[in-house]
Amino acid sequence: MSFSFDVKEDILKVNMDASSHLVELEGWLRLVGEIHLNPLRLVFSSTNLHILRYYVGILKQLYSNTSFEIASKQQQKLNRKTIYSCIIEATAETIIEDISLLEPISLHKDEILNETKMSLAYLRGAFLAKGSVNDPNTSNYHLEISTDKELEALFIQRLMNLYNLNARIAKRRNHLIVYIKEKDCIVEFLRRIGANVTMNEFENEIIKREISANINRALNTDVANQQKTNRSSVEQMKYITYLEYNYPLERLDSKLLLVMKVRKENPEASLNELVELINVTYNEQITKSGLNHRFRKIKEIALDYKARKEA
């Protein structure tokens, strides 16, 4: 099963009062509900039978005289999933009026916007209807709710941004998607709608990924530094070797001779390590800048002597 499936199963465990259930039902039906005429029927569908049964249960709780029919069919394209549909006739008109399904936007908009439990109930319903979230094992963090209604997309975006989730809207084929990209915002959204178990899983995967990335960055830095050290050492040894075979070493300053000796004995050491060796072993205080200066001097002497010999 997908991570989105797990999140939705997690949401189904949230306990709410009747008023919140009605708002959640509205958020669900506005995205997946269909109104049929002659006779008047309310139909809603899902590929997740648990979710369908969950909303049937809410309808039974809110409308005790509700009667319904459950139908199923297999998709002919894509992954050939089974679609489960709930068909309501007897109480269809009452439900449609109670949640203003024929209106382009909820008649309870202000109440939903101004009450935290209502806004979160609506978002739960919308996410259960048309929401998805990428598996945290992927590096592309993405949570979205899809709709084909512009006013609905704007309303969902506004609800999300009540909680500073930086929700945005984009068009995908014939649909609008309200989406969140930032991983911290996705975690916050999951926490707000009550998906606590999957929120923890998401957060743990993020932490593991970031630890792994930090380790890799540190290793890459170490490798890069060692490669740089090796290149510098090879160049330094080239000039040191040239002087040893061609230059009268008695003319060299004792400080340069010391640096040449230490580098020859420690070809893979970094400048910092050479500085420490000279300070501790030879009791000579030298800085990294000073050591660099001596290596530049060795190079200068070698190149100058070579040029004079070849002149």
XYZ file of N, CA, C and O in Angstrom, residues 18 21-22 24-26 28-29 42-45 51-70 85-89 91-92 94-96 98-99 101:
180
model
N -20.394 15.515 16.443
C -21.313 15.496 15.303
C -21.154 16.712 14.400
O -21.200 16.598 13.169
N -18.194 16.263 12.277
C -18.458 15.245 11.270
C -19.227 15.814 10.090
O -18.979 15.453 8.937
N -20.160 16.726 10.373
C -20.945 17.323 9.291
C -20.059 18.161 8.376
O -20.182 18.100 7.150
N -16.770 17.789 8.050
C -15.880 16.850 7.363
C -16.602 16.198 6.177
O -16.034 16.037 5.090
N -17.859 15.838 6.397
C -18.670 15.245 5.332
C -18.800 16.221 4.160
O -18.729 15.823 2.987
N -18.955 17.504 4.467
C -19.049 18.504 3.409
C -17.747 18.579 2.623
O -17.746 18.622 1.389
N -15.634 16.300 2.152
C -15.552 15.074 1.352
C -16.475 15.149 0.129
O -16.050 14.930 -1.002
N -17.760 15.474 0.378
C -18.740 15.439 -0.697
C -18.518 16.520 -1.753
O -18.848 16.329 -2.924
N -27.854 11.121 -4.511
C -26.523 11.599 -4.130
C -25.584 10.399 -4.192
O -25.836 9.377 -3.549
N -24.501 10.520 -4.953
C -23.564 9.404 -5.134
C -22.159 9.878 -4.768
O -21.740 10.967 -5.166
N -21.463 9.077 -3.997
C -20.044 9.361 -3.767
C -19.258 8.061 -3.863
O -19.770 6.975 -3.577
N -17.994 8.178 -4.313
C -17.199 6.990 -4.635
C -15.787 7.087 -4.068
O -15.274 8.172 -3.794
N -12.705 3.948 3.640
C -13.146 5.344 3.651
C -14.631 5.426 3.316
O -15.386 6.183 3.948
N -15.050 4.670 2.331
C -16.472 4.683 1.956
C -17.343 4.255 3.135
O -18.351 4.894 3.444
N -16.951 3.192 3.811
C -17.722 2.723 4.968
C -17.707 3.754 6.090
O -18.682 3.916 6.816
N -16.573 4.443 6.241
C -16.440 5.480 7.267
C -17.499 6.567 7.049
O -18.195 6.979 7.995
N -17.659 7.031 5.799
C -18.628 8.089 5.532
C -20.062 7.573 5.545
O -20.989 8.320 5.878
N -20.259 6.328 5.205
C -21.584 5.723 5.384
C -21.948 5.730 6.862
O -23.087 6.046 7.253
N -20.958 5.430 7.708
C -21.178 5.454 9.158
C -21.534 6.846 9.653
O -22.407 7.013 10.511
N -20.854 7.869 9.128
C -21.163 9.250 9.510
C -22.586 9.615 9.084
O -23.346 10.244 9.838
N -22.957 9.209 7.878
C -24.317 9.497 7.397
C -25.367 8.817 8.275
O -26.408 9.410 8.584
N -25.107 7.598 8.684
C -26.039 6.895 9.568
C -26.155 7.617 10.906
O -27.232 7.698 11.502
N -25.025 8.148 11.367
C -25.010 8.865 12.644
C -25.778 10.183 12.545
O -26.532 10.546 13.453
N -25.612 10.894 11.433
C -26.242 12.199 11.275
C -27.678 12.113 10.769
O -28.499 12.976 11.079
N -27.969 11.078 9.965
C -29.304 10.911 9.372
C -29.752 9.472 9.620
O -29.452 8.574 8.827
N -30.434 9.282 10.722
C -30.782 7.917 11.162
C -31.661 7.171 10.164
O -31.665 5.938 10.132
N -32.408 7.902 9.348
C -33.304 7.234 8.390
C -32.693 7.082 6.992
O -33.383 6.830 6.013
N -31.352 7.238 6.929
C -30.675 7.113 5.635
C -30.720 5.674 5.131
O -30.429 4.732 5.868
N -31.059 5.518 3.876
C -30.936 4.217 3.214
C -30.011 4.402 2.022
O -29.971 5.482 1.417
N -29.267 3.386 1.684
C -28.270 3.532 0.631
C -28.024 2.192 -0.049
O -28.385 1.124 0.447
N -27.357 2.301 -1.176
C -26.967 1.108 -1.925
C -25.479 1.220 -2.223
O -24.988 2.281 -2.593
N -24.736 0.129 -2.048
C -23.309 0.103 -2.353
C -23.109 -0.655 -3.662
O -23.603 -1.773 -3.833
N -19.000 2.679 -4.791
C -19.898 3.839 -4.791
C -21.043 3.637 -3.804
O -21.562 2.527 -3.653
N -21.417 4.734 -3.136
C -22.582 4.739 -2.251
C -23.660 5.590 -2.919
O -23.405 6.746 -3.280
N -24.841 5.016 -3.084
C -25.942 5.699 -3.762
C -27.063 5.947 -2.754
O -27.572 5.010 -2.135
N -27.432 7.219 -2.571
C -28.461 7.606 -1.595
C -29.610 8.280 -2.334
O -29.400 9.190 -3.132
N -30.824 7.841 -2.035
C -32.001 8.451 -2.659
C -32.917 9.114 -1.637
O -33.202 10.299 -1.716
N -32.832 10.245 1.474
C -32.461 11.460 2.224
C -31.540 12.362 1.405
O -30.927 13.284 1.949
N -31.424 12.122 0.123
C -30.485 12.874 -0.709
C -30.758 14.376 -0.652
O -29.841 15.184 -0.475
N -32.258 16.219 1.630
C -31.930 16.796 2.944
C -30.434 16.993 3.092
O -29.967 18.050 3.557
N -29.647 15.984 2.713
C -28.187 16.069 2.835
C -27.645 17.174 1.935
O -26.810 17.988 2.358
N -28.137 17.242 0.711
C -27.677 18.260 -0.245
C -27.956 19.664 0.291
O -27.114 20.567 0.185
N -28.460 20.484 3.582
C -27.737 20.707 4.837
C -26.302 21.169 4.598
O -25.767 21.980 5.366
N -25.675 20.615 3.572
C -24.277 21.000 3.339
C -24.114 21.846 2.079
O -23.011 21.988 1.546
N -24.629 21.679 -1.086
C -23.849 21.116 -2.189
C -24.108 21.806 -3.518
O -23.254 21.760 -4.409
